[in-house]
Short mmCIF file of C-alpha atoms in Angstrom, two decimals:
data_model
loop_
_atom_site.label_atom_id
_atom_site.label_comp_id
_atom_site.label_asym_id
_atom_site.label_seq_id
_atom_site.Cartn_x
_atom_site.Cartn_y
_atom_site.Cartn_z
CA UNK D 1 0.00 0.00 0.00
CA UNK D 2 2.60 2.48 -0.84
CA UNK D 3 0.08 5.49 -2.82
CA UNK D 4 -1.09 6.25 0.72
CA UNK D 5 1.38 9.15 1.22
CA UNK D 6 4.91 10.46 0.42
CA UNK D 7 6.68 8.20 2.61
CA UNK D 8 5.14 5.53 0.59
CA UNK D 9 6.60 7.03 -2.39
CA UNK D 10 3.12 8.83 -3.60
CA UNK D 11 3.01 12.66 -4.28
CA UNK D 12 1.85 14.98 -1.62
CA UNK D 13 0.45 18.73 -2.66
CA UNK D 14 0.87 19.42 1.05
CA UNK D 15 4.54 18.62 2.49
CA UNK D 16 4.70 17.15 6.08
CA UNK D 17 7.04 19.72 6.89
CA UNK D 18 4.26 22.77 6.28
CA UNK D 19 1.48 20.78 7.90
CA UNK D 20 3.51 20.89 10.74
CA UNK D 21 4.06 24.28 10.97
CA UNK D 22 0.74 25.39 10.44
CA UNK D 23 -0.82 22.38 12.60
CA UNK D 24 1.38 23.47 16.04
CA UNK D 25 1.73 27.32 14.94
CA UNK D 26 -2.28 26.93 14.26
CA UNK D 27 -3.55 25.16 17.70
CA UNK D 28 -0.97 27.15 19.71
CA UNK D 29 -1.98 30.02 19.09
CA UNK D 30 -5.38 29.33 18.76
CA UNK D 31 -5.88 28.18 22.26
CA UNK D 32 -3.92 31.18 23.78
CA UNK D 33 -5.67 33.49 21.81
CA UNK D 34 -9.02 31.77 23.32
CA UNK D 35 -8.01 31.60 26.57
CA UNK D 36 -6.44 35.35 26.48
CA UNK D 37 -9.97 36.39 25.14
CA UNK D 38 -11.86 34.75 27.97
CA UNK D 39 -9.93 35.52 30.75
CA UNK D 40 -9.11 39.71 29.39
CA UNK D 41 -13.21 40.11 28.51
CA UNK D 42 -14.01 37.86 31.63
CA UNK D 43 -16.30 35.72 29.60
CA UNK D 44 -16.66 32.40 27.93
CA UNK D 45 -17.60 33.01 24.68
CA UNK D 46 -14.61 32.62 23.22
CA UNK D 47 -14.12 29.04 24.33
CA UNK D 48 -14.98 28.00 20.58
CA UNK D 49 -11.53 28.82 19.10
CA UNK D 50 -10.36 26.01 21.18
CA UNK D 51 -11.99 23.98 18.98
CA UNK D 52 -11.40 25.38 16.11
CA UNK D 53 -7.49 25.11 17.07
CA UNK D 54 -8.22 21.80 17.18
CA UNK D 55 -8.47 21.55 13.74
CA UNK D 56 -5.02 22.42 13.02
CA UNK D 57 -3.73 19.97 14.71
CA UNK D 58 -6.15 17.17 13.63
CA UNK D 59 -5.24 17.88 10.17
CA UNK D 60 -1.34 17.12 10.84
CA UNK D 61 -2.66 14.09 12.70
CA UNK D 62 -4.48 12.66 10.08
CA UNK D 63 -1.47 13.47 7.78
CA UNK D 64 1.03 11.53 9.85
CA UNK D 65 -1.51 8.81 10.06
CA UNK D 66 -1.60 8.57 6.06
CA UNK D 67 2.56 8.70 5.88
CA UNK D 68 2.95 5.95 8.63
CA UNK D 69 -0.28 3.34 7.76
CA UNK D 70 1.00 3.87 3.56
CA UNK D 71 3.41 1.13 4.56
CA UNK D 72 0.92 -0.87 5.22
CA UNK D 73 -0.04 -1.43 9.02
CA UNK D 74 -3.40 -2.99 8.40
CA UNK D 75 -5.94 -2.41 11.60
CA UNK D 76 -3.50 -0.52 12.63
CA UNK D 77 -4.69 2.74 11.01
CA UNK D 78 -7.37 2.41 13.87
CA UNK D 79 -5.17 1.58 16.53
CA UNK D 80 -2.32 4.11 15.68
CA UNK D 81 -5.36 6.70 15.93
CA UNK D 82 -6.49 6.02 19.09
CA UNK D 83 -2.57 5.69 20.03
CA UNK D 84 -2.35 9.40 19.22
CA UNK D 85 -5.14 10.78 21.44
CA UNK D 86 -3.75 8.38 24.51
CA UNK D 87 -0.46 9.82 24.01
CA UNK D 88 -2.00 13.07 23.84
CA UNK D 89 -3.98 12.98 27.12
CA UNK D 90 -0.88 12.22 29.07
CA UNK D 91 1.22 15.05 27.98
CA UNK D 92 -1.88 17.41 28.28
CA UNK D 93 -2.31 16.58 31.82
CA UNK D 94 1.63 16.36 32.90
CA UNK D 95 2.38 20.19 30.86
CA UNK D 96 -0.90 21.41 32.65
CA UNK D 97 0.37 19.87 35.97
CA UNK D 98 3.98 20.96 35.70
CA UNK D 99 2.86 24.48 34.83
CA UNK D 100 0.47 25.01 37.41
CA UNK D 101 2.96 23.60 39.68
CA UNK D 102 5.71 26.13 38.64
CA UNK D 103 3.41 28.37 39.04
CA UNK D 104 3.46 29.49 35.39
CA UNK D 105 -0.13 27.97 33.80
CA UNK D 106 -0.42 29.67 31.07
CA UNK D 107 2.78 27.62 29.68
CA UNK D 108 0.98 24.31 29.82
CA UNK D 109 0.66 24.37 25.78
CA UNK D 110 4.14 24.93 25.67
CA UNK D 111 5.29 22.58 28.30
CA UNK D 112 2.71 20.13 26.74
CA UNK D 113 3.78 19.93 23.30
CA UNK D 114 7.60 19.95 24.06
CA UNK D 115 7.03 16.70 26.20
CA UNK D 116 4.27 15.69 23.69
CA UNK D 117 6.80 15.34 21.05
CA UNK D 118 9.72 14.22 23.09
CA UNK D 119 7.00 10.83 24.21
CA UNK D 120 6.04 10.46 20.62
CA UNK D 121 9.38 9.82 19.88
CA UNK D 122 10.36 7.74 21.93
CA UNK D 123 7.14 5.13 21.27
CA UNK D 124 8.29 5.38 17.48
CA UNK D 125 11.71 4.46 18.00
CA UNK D 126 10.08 1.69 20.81
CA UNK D 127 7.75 0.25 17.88
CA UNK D 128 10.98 0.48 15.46
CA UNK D 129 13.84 -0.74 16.96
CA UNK D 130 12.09 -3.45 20.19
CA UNK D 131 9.12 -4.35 18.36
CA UNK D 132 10.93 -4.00 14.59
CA UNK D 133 8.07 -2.28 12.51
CA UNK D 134 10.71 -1.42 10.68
CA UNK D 135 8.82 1.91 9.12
CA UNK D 136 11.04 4.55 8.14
CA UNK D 137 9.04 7.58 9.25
CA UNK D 138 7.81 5.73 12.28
CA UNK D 139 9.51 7.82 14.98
CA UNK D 140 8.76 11.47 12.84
CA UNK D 141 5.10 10.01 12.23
CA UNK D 142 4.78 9.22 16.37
CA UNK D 143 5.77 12.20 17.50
CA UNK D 144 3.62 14.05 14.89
CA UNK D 145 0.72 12.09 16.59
CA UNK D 146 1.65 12.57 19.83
CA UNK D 147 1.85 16.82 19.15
CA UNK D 148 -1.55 16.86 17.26
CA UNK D 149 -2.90 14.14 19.75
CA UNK D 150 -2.14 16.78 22.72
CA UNK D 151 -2.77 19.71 21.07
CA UNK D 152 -6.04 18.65 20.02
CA UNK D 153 -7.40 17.44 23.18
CA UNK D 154 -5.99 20.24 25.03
CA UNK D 155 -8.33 22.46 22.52
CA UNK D 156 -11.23 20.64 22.29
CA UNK D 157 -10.52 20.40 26.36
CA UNK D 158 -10.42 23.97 26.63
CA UNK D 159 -13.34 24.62 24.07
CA UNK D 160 -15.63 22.76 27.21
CA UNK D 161 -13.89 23.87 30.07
CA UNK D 162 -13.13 27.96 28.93
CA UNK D 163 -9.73 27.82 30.72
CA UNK D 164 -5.91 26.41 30.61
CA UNK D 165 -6.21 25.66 34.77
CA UNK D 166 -5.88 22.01 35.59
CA UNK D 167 -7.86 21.70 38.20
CA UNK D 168 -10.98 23.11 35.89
CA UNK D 169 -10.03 20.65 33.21
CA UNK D 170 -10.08 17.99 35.77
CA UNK D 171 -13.21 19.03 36.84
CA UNK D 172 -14.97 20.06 33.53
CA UNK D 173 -13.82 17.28 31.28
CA UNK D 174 -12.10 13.95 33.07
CA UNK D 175 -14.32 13.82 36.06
CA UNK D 176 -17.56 14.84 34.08
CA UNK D 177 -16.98 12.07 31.47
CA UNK D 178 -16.46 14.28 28.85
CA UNK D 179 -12.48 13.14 28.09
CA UNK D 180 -14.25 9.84 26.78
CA UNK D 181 -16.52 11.83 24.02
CA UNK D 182 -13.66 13.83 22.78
CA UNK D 183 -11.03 10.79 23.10
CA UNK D 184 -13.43 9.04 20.43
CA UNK D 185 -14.45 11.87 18.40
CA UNK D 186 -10.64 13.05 18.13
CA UNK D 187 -9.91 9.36 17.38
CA UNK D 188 -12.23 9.36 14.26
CA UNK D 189 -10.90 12.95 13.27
CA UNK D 190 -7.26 11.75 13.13
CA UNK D 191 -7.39 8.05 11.67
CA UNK D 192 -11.26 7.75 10.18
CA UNK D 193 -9.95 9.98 7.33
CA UNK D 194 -7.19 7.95 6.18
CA UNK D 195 -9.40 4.71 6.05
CA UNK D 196 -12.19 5.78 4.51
CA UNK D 197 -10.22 6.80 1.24
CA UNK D 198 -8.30 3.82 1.71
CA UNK D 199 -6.47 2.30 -1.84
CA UNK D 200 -4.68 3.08 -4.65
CA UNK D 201 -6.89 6.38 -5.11
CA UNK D 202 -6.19 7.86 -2.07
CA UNK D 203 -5.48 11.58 -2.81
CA UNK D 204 -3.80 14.12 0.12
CA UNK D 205 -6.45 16.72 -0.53
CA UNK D 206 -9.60 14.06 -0.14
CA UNK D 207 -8.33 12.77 3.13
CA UNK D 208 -7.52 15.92 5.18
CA UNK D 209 -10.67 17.71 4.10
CA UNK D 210 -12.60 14.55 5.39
CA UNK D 211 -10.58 15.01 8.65
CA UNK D 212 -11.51 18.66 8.79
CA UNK D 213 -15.35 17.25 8.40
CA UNK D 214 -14.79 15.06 11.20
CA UNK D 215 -13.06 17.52 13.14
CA UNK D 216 -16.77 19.94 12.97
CA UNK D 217 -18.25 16.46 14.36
CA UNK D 218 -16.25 17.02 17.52
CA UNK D 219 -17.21 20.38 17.51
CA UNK D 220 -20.31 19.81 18.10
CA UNK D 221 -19.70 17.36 20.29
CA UNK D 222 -17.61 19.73 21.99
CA UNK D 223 -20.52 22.37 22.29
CA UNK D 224 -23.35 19.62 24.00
CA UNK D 225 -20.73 19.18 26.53
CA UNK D 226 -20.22 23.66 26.86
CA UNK D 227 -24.13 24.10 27.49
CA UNK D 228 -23.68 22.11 30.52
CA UNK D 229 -20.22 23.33 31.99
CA UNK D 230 -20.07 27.01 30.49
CA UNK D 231 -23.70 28.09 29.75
CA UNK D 232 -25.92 28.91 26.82
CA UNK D 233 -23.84 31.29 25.10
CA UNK D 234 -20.84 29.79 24.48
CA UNK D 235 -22.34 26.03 23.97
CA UNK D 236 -24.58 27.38 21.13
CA UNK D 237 -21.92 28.90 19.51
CA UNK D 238 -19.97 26.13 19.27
CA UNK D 239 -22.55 24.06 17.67
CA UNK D 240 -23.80 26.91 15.38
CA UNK D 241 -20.46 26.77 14.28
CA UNK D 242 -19.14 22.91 14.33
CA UNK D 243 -22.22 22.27 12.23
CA UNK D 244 -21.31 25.03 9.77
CA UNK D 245 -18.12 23.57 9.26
CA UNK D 246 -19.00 19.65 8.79
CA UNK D 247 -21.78 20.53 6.60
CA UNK D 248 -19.41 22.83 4.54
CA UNK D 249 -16.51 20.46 4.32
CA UNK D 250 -19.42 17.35 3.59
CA UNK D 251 -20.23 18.92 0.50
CA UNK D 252 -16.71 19.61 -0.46
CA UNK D 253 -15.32 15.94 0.34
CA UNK D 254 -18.65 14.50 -1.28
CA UNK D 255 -17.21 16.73 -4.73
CA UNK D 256 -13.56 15.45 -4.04
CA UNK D 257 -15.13 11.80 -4.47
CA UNK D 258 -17.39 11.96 -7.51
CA UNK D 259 -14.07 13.68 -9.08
CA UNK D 260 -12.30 10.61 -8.12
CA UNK D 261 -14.43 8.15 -8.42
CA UNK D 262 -14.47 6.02 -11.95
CA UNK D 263 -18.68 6.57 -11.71
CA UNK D 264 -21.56 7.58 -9.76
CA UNK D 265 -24.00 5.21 -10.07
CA UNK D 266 -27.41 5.11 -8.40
CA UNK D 267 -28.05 1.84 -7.47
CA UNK D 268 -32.12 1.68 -6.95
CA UNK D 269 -34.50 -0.01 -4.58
CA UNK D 270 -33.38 -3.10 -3.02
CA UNK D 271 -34.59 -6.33 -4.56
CA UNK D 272 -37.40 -7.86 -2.58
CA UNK D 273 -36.25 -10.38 -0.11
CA UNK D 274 -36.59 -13.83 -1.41
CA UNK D 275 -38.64 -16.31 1.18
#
């Protein structure tokens, strides 16, 4: 399965280099721009560019997902998925926990994806070297999913909580239950994309604008969760606008198809069921 992405020796329009700039440079400064909004206004409203910083980083997810699984991991598209947001949690709870500790909370991002990355790592060159995957991007493509994996729950956390402090992310999202809806949602964002354009077809474009789709999923998602924590206000905006951008990025993936597709056939009414 080697058209899956670059690393498999397919063309990319989008380097993994420039994905990764934009998907860190994106999230960071997306969820301190939130979180400076809500604490400078003293309001919540702006909770819902944690979420949308989310994005960012789901989109270099689902990229790294494509460049590692091209070499042909099987069900482990899935698995490498759900690896990411695992990964993630852990360094979004140690950089909040270490920040608050120092005294110094608004660096959890920082101190989050530095040790994000640095974990990531380290599991490629585990699954590499110990368990002899033998992938060539496998310790790039971890820590890739480790960064996006953290930086995207940290948003989507931040999008229900409307704050950076640990204890209110503790509070808002792990002990409410809420960590398990975005864990899942995230998961589909970062690895649904690359297996449902699986084969020889797969095109770059196709499967990051599906993850972008998915990504307004968890949005929404995102904003059941803020009309119980933060209020009316800032839970309707986040669905107003998580909606708006699956049903935008659904049409656009649904025209990225037919374009690929061979044909668009209708197929009719099911054939009675024979007795």
């Amino acid at each position: 399965m080697s058209l899956g992405g670059a690393a498999g020796g397919a063309p990319s329009a989008y380097e993994p280099k420039k994905l990764r700039m934009y998907g860190l440079v994106g999230s960071v400064v997306g969820i301190y721009l939130g979180a400076i909004l809500n604490s400078a206004l003293n309001t919540e409203v702006f909770s819902f560019i944690g979420a949308v910083a989310a994005i960012f980083a789901v989109v270099m997810g689902a990229n790294a997902v494509r460049r590692v699984c091209a070499y042909g991991i099987g069900t482990g598209v899935p698995s490498i998925g759900m690896l990411a947001l695992g990964m993630g949690i852990v360094a979004v709870m140690f950089g909040l926990s270490v920040a608050e500790t120092l005294g110094f909370g608004m660096l959890g991002p920082i101190i989050t994806l530095v040790y994000a990355g640095v974990f990531g790592y380290i599991i490629g060159v585990i699954a590499n070297k110990v368990i002899k995957f033998n992938i060539p991007v496998m310790e790039e493509g971890n820590a890739d999913l480790s960064m996006a994996g953290a930086m995207a729950i940290l948003g989507w956390s931040f999008a229900i909580s409307g704050t950076l402090g640990y204890a209110d992310i503790v509070n808002d999202v792990l002990m409410t239950g809420y960590i398990a809806i975005i864990f899942i949602a995230g998961g589909l964002a970062i690895l649904h994309p690359f297996n449902a354009n699986l084969g020889p077809d797969e095109k770059q474009d196709r499967t990051l604008v599906n993850a972008i789709m998915v990504s307004g999923i968890a949005m929404i998602t995102t904003g059941i969760a803020a009309l119980l924590t933060q209020g009316l206000a800032a839970g309707l905006l986040q669905l107003i606008i998580g909606f708006a951008i699956w049903f935008y990025f659904f049409k656009m993936f649904y025209r990225l198809v037919k374009r690929d597709a061979s044909a668009v056939v209708g197929t009719g009414l099911l054939p009675p069921t024979v007795q």
